mmCIF file of C-alpha atoms in Angstrom:
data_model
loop_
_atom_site.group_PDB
_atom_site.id
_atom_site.type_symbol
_atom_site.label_atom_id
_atom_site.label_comp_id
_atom_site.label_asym_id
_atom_site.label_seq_id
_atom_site.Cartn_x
_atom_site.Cartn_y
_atom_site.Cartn_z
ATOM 1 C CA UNK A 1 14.228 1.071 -5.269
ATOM 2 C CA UNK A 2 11.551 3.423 -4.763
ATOM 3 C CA UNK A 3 9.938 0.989 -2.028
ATOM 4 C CA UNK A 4 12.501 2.101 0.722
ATOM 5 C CA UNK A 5 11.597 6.107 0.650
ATOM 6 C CA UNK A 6 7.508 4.368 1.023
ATOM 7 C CA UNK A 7 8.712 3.105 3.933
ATOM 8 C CA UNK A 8 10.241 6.337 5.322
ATOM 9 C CA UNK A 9 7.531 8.004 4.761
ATOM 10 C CA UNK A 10 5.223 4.890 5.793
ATOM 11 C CA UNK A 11 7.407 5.217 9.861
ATOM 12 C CA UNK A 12 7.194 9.067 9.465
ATOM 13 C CA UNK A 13 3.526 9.104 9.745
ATOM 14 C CA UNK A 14 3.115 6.728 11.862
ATOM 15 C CA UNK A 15 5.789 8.001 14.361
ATOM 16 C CA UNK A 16 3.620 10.805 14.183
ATOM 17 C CA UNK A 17 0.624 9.393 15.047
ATOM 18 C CA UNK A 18 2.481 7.647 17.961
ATOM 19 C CA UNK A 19 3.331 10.299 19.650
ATOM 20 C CA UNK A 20 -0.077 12.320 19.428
ATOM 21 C CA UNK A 21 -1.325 9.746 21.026
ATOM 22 C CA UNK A 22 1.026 8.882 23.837
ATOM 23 C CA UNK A 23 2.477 5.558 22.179
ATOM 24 C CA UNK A 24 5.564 3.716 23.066
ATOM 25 C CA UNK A 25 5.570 0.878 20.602
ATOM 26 C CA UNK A 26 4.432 -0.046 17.580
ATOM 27 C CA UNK A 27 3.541 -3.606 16.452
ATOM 28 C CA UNK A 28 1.848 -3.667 13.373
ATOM 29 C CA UNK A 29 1.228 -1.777 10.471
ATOM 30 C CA UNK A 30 -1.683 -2.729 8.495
ATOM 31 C CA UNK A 31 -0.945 -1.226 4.521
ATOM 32 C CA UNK A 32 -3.748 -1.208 1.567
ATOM 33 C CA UNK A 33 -1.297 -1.852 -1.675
ATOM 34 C CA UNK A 34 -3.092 -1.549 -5.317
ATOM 35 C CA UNK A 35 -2.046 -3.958 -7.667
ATOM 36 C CA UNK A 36 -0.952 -1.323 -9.897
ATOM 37 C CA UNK A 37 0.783 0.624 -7.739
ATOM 38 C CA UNK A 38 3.878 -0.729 -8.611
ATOM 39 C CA UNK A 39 5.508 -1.262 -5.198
ATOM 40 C CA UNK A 40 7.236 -4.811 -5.160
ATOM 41 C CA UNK A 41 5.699 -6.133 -1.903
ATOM 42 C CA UNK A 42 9.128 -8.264 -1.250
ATOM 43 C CA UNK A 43 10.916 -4.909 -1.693
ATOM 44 C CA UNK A 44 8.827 -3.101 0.698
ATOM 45 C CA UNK A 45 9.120 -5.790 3.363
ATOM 46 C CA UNK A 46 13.135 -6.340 2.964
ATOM 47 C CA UNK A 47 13.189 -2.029 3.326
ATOM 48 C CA UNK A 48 10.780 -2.191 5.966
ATOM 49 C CA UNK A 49 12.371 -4.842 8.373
ATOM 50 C CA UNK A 50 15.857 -2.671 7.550
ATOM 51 C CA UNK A 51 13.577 0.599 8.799
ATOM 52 C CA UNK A 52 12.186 -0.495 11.610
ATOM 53 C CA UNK A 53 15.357 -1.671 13.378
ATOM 54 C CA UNK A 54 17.030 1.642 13.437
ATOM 55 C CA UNK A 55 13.523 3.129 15.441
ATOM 56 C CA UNK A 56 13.321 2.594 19.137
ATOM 57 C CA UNK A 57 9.377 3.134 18.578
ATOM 58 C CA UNK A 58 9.585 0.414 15.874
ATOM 59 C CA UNK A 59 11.227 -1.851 16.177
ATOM 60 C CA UNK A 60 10.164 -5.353 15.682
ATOM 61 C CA UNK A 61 6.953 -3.778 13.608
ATOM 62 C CA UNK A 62 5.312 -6.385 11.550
ATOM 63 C CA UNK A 63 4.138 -4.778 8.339
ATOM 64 C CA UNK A 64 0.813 -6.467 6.847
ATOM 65 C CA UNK A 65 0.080 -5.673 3.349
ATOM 66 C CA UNK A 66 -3.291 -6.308 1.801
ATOM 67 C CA UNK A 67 -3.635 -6.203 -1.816
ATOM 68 C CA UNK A 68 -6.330 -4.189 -3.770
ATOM 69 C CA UNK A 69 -7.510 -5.883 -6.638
ATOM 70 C CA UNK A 70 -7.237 -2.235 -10.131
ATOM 71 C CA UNK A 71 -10.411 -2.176 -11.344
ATOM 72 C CA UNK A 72 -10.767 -0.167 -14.792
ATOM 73 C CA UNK A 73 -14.054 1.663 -16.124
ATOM 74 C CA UNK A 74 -15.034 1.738 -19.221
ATOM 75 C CA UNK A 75 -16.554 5.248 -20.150
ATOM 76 C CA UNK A 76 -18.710 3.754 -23.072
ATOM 77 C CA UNK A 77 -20.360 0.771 -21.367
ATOM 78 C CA UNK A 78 -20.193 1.388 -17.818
ATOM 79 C CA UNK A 79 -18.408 -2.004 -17.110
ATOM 80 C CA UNK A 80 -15.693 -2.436 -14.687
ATOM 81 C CA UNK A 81 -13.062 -4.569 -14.997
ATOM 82 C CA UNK A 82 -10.077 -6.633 -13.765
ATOM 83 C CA UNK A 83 -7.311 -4.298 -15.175
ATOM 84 C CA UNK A 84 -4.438 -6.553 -14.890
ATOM 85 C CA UNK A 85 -6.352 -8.969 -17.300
ATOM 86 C CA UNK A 86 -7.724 -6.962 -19.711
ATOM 87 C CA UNK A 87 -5.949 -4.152 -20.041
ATOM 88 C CA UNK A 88 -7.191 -0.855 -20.869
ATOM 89 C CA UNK A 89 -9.539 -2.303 -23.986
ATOM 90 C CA UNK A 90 -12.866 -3.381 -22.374
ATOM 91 C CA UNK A 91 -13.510 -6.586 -22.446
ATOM 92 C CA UNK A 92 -17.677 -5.865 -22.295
ATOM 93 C CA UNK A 93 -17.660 -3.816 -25.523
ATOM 94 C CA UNK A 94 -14.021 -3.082 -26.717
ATOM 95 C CA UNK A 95 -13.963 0.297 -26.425
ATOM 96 C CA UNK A 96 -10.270 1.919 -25.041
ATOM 97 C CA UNK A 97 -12.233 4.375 -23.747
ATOM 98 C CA UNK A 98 -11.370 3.743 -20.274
ATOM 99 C CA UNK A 99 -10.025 4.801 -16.966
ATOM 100 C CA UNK A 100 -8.550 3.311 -13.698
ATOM 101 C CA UNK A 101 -11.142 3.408 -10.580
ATOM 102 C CA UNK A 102 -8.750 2.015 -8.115
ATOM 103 C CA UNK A 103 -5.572 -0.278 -7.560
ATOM 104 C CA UNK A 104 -2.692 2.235 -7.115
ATOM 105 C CA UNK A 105 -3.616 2.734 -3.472
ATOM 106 C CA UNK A 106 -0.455 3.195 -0.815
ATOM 107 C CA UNK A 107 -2.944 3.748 2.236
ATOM 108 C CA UNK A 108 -1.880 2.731 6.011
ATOM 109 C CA UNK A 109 -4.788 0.880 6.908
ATOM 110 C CA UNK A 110 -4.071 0.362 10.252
ATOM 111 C CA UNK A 111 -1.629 0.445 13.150
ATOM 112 C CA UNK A 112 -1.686 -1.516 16.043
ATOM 113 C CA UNK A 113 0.108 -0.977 19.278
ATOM 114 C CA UNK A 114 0.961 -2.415 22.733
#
């Protein structure tokens, strides 16, 4: 379960940011996941509640996860696509000729405090 050293490093950096900027709670992290990333989002929200408990500065955190459609490119055509769908054969022109533009993401967004 890969999804529980995310959220390590997910606290880590936020932790950090905390206390740059003076911060003595945390109440929300805001996360951009791509559909292909290939983080379970029940995982990441089972390790993250388990996380957050054990960190004064976190606990209680809600995590917020908002999905990124992957989008592929075709290189022959120029059309992008709904990966998940289609694949990597374009569904325009069927060329294989492709390449992912984005869905893999594992960006904080945002974090909120009190």
């Amino acid at each position: 379960m890969h999804e529980l050293g995310i959220v390590f490093y997910i606290i880590d950096n936020v932790k950090g940011v905390a206390v740059e900027n003076g911060v003595s709670r945390v109440a929300r992290v805001i996360l951009e996941l791509g559909e292909v990333s290939g983080v379970v989002p029940a995982y990441l929200q089972d390790a993250w509640k388990w996380a957050c408990a054990r960190e004064a500065l976190m606990a209680g955190c809600e995590l917020a996860v908002e999905a990124i459609p992957a989008v592929t490119l075709c290189d022959d055509c120029g059309a992008e696509y709904a990966t998940v769908e289609y694949g990597r054969t374009c569904p325009a022109c069927g060329s294989g000729s492709t390449h992912l533009l984005r869905g893999t993401e594992v960006m904080i967004k945002e974090i909120e405090v009190e």
